CSV table of C-alpha atoms in Angstrom, one decimal:
chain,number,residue,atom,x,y,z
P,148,UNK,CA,20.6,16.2,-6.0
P,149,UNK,CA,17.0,16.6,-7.6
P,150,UNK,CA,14.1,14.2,-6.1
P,151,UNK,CA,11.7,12.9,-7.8
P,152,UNK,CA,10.0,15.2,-10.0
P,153,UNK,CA,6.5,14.8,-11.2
P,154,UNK,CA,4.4,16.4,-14.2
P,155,UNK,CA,1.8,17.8,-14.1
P,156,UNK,CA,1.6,18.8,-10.8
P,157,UNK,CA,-2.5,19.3,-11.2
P,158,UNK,CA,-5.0,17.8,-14.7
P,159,UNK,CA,-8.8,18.6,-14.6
P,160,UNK,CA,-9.7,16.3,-18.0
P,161,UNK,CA,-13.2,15.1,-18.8
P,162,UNK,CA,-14.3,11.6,-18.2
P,163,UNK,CA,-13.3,9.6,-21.7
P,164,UNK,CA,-9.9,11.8,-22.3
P,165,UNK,CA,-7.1,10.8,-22.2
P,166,UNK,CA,-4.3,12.0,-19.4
P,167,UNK,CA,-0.3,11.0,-19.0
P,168,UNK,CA,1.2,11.6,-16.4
P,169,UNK,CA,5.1,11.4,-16.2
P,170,UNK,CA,8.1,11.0,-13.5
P,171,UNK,CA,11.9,11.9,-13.1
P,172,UNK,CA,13.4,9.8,-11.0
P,173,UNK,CA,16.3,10.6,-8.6
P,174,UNK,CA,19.6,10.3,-10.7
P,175,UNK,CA,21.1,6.8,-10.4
P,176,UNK,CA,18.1,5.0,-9.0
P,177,UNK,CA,16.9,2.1,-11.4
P,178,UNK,CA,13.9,1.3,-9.0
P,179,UNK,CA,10.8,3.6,-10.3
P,180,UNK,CA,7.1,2.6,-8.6
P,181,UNK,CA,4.1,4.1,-8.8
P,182,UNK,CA,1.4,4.6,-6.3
P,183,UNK,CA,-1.8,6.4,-6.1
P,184,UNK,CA,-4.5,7.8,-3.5
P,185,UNK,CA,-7.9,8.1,-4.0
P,186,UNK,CA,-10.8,9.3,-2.3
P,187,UNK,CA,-8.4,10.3,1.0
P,188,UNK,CA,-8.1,6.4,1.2
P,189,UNK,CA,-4.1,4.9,1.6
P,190,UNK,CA,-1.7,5.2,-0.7
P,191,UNK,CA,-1.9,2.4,-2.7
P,192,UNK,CA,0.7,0.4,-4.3
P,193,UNK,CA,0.1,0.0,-8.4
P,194,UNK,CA,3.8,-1.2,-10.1
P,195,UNK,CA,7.4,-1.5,-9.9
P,196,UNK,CA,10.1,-1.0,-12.4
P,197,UNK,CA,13.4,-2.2,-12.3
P,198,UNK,CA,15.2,-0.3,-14.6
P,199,UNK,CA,13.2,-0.6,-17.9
P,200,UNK,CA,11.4,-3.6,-16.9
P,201,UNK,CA,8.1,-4.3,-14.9
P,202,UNK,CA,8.9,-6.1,-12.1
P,203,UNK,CA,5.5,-5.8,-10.3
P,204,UNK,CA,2.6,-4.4,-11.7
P,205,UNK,CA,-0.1,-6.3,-9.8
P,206,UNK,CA,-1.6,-2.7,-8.4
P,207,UNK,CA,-2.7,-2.1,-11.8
P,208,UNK,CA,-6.4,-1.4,-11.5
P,209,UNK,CA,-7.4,-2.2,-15.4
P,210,UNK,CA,-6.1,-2.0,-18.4
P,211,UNK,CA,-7.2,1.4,-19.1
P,212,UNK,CA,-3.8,2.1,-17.0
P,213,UNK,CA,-0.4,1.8,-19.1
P,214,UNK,CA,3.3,2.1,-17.8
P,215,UNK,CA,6.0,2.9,-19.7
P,216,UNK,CA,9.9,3.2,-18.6
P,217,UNK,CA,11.5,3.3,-22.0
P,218,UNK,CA,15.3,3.5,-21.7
P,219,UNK,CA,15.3,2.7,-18.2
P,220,UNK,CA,14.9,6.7,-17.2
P,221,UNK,CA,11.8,8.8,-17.1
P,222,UNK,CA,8.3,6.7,-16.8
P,223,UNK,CA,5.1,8.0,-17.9
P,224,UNK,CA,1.7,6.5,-16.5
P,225,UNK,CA,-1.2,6.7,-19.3
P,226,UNK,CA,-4.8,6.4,-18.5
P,227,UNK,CA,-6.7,6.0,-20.8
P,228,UNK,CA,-10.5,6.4,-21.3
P,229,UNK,CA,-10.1,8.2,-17.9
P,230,UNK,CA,-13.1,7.3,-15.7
P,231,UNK,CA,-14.4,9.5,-12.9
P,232,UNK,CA,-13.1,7.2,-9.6
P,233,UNK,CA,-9.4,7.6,-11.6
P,234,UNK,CA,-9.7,10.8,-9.6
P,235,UNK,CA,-7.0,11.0,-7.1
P,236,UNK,CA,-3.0,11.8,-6.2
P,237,UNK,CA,-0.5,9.7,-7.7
P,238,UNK,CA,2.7,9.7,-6.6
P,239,UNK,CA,5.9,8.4,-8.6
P,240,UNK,CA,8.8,7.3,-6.1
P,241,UNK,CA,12.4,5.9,-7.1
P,242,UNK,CA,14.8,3.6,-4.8
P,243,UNK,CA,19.1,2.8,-6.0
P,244,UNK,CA,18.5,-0.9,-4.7
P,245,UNK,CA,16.2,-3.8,-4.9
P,246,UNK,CA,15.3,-5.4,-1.6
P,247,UNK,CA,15.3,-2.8,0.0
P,248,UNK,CA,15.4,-5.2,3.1
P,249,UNK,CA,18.7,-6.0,2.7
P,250,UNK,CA,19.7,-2.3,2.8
P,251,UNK,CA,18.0,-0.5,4.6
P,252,UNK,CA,20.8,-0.2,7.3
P,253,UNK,CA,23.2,1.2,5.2
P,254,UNK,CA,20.2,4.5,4.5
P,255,UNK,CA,18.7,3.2,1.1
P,256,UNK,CA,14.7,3.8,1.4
P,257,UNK,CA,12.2,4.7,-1.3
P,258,UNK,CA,11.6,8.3,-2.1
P,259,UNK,CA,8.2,9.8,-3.0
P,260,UNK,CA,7.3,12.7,-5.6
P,261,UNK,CA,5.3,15.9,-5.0
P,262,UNK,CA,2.3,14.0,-6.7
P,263,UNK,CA,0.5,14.4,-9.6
P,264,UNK,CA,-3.5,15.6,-8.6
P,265,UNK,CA,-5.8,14.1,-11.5
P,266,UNK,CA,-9.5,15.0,-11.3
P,267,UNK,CA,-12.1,13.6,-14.1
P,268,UNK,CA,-15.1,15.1,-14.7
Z,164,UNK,CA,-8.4,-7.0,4.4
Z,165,UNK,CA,-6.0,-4.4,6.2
Z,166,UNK,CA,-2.3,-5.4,6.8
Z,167,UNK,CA,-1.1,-1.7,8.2
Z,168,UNK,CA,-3.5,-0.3,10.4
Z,169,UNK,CA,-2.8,3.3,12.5
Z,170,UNK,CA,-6.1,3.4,14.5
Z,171,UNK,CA,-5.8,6.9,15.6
Z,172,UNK,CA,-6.8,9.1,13.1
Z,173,UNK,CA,-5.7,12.4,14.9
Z,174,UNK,CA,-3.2,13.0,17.6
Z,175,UNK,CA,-3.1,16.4,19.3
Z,176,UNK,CA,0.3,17.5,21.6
Z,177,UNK,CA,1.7,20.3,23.1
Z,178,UNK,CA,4.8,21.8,22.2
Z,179,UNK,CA,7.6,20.5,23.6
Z,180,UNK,CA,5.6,17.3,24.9
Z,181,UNK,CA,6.9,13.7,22.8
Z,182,UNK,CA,4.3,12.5,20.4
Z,183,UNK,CA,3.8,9.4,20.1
Z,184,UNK,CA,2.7,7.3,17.0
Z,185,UNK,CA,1.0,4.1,17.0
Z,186,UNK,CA,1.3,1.7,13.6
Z,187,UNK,CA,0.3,-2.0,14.1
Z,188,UNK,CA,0.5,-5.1,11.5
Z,189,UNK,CA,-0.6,-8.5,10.5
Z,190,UNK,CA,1.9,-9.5,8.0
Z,191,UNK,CA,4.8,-11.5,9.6
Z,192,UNK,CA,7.2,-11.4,6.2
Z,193,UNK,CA,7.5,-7.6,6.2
Z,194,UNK,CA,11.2,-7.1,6.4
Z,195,UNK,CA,11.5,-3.1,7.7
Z,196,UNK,CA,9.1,-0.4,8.2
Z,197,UNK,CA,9.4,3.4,7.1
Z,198,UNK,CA,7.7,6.6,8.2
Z,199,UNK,CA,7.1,9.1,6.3
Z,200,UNK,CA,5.5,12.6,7.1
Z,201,UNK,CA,3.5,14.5,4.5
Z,202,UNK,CA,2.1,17.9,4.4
Z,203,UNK,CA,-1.6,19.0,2.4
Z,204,UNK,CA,-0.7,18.8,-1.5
Z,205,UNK,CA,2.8,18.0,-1.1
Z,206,UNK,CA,4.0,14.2,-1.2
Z,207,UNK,CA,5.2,11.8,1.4
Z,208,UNK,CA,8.6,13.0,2.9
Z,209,UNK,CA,10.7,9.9,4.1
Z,210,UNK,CA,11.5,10.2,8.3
Z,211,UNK,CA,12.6,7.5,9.4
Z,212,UNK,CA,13.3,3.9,8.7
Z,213,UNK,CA,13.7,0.2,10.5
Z,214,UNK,CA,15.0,-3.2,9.4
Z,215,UNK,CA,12.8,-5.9,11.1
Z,216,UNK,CA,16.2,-7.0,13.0
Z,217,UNK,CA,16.6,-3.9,15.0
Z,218,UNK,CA,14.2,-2.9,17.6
Z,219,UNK,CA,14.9,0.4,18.0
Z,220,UNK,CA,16.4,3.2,15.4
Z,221,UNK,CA,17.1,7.0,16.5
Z,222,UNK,CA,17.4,10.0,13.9
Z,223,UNK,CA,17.5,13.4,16.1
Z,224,UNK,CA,14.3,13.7,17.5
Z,225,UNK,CA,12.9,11.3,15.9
Z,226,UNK,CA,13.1,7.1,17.4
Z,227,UNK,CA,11.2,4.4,15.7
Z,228,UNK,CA,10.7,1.2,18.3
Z,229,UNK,CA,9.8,-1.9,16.6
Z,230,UNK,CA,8.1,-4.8,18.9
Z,231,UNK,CA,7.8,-7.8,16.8
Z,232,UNK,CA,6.1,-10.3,19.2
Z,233,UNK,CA,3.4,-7.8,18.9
Z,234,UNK,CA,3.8,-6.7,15.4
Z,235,UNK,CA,3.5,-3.1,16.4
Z,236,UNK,CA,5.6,-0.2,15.9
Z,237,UNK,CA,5.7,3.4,17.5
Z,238,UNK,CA,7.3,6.9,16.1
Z,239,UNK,CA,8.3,8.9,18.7
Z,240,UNK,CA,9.2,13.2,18.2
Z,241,UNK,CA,10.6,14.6,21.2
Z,242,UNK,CA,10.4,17.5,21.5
Z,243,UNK,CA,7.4,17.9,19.5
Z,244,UNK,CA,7.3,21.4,17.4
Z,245,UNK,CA,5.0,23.3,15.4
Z,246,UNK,CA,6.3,22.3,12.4
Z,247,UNK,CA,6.0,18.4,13.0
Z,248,UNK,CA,2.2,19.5,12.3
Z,249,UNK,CA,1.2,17.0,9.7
Z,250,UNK,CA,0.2,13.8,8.1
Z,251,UNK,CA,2.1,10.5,9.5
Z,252,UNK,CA,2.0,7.3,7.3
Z,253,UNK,CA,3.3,3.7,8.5
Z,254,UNK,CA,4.5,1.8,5.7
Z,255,UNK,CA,6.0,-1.9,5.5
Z,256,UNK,CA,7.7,-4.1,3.1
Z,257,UNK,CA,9.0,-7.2,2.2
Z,258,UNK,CA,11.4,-8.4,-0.5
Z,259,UNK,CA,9.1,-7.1,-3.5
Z,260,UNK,CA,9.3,-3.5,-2.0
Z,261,UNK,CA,6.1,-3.2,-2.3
Z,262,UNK,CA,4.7,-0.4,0.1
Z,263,UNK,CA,1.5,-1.2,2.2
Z,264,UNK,CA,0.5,1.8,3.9
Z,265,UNK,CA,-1.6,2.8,6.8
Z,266,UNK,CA,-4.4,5.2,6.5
Z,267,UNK,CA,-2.4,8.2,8.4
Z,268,UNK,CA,-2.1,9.7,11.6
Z,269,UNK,CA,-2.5,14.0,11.8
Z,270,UNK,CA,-0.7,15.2,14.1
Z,271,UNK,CA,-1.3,19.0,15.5
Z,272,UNK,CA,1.2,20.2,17.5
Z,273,UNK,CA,-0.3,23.5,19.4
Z,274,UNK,CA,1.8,26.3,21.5
């Protein structure tokens, strides 16, 4: 079974370009979130999509940041004018259920991507 | 204002020795905790998990031992090797599954 599969793996763009980033999901798994990491900081929660629909996107920093999950698969993350503190790691990760309280027993968790490295100059 | 917090930066064992990492909390709703291990330019690598019921979980080597009273959890790797050399996140959720993390524990694991 793939993992979560990220693209591109590294983007050097200048501040005011444009960058989107997209992520696979595992197969099966309708929870899709995205995180980031900046600066060496914590990862960082930004949104949550449940199948095709934002659930949680309260991480979002601004709305030079879009999500899309069309079709309930693949999800790109847009930023767009990218700004220089946009540079960072951000990682895609997909779960099968919801609440993952409720399962986590049973061996559902939340898996992470490789990560995509952005860096705006 | 921090709701994960590891407080040691760097941890440094012998081979062979257990390693043991430290995670604390403030938030009383989060439901289960999860480790995860990541190496330089790679992502997070899921470890281990624990459900806020249990107080103790066990995968090979690796035991997770949840206190709740004082909202502190510890990883434990016994035996420690070489190749547990690496980054150690706590993370916590609740029912939005929404990952707080901590800052990271490195762990060096010499001969």
């Amino acid at each position: 079974e793939a993992g979560v599969t990220q693209f591109p793996s590294h983007s050097v763009i200048e501040k005011g370009q444009t960058v989107t980033l997209r992520c696979d999901p595992i197969s099966g798994h309708d929870n899709l979130y995205w995180y980031r990491r900046v600066m060496g900081k914590e990862i960082k929660f930004l949104l949550h999509f449940v199948k095709e629909s934002k659930q949680d996107e309260s991480g979002m920093p601004n709305n030079r940041f879009l999500a899309e999950r069309t079709g309930g698969t693949y999800s790109t993350l847009k930023v767009q004018p990218a700004e220089l503190e946009d540079s960072g790691v951000y990682f895609c990760a997909s779960s099968r259920e919801y609440d993952l309280g409720l399962s986590i027993g049973a061996g559902n968790t939340i898996y992470f991507g490789e990560g995509s490295w952005l860096t705006v100059v | 204002d921090q709701q994960v917090k590891q407080n040691s930066p760097s941890l440094s064992v012998q081979e062979g020795r257990i390693s043991i990492l430290n995670c604390d909390y403030t938030n009383s709703m989060f439901d289960y905790f999860l480790w995860y291990k990541k190496y330089p330019a790679e992502g997070p690598t899921f470890l281990i998990s624990i459900s806020s019921i249990k107080d103790k979980n066990e995968d090979g080597r690796f035991t997770v031992f949840l206190n709740k009273s004082a909202k502190h959890l510890s990883l434990h790797i016994v035996p420690s090797q070489p190749g547990d050399s690496a980054v150690y996140f706590c993370a916590a959720g609740d029912y939005t599954d929404k990952l707080i993390f901590g800052t990271g524990t490195r762990l060096q694991v010499f001969p």
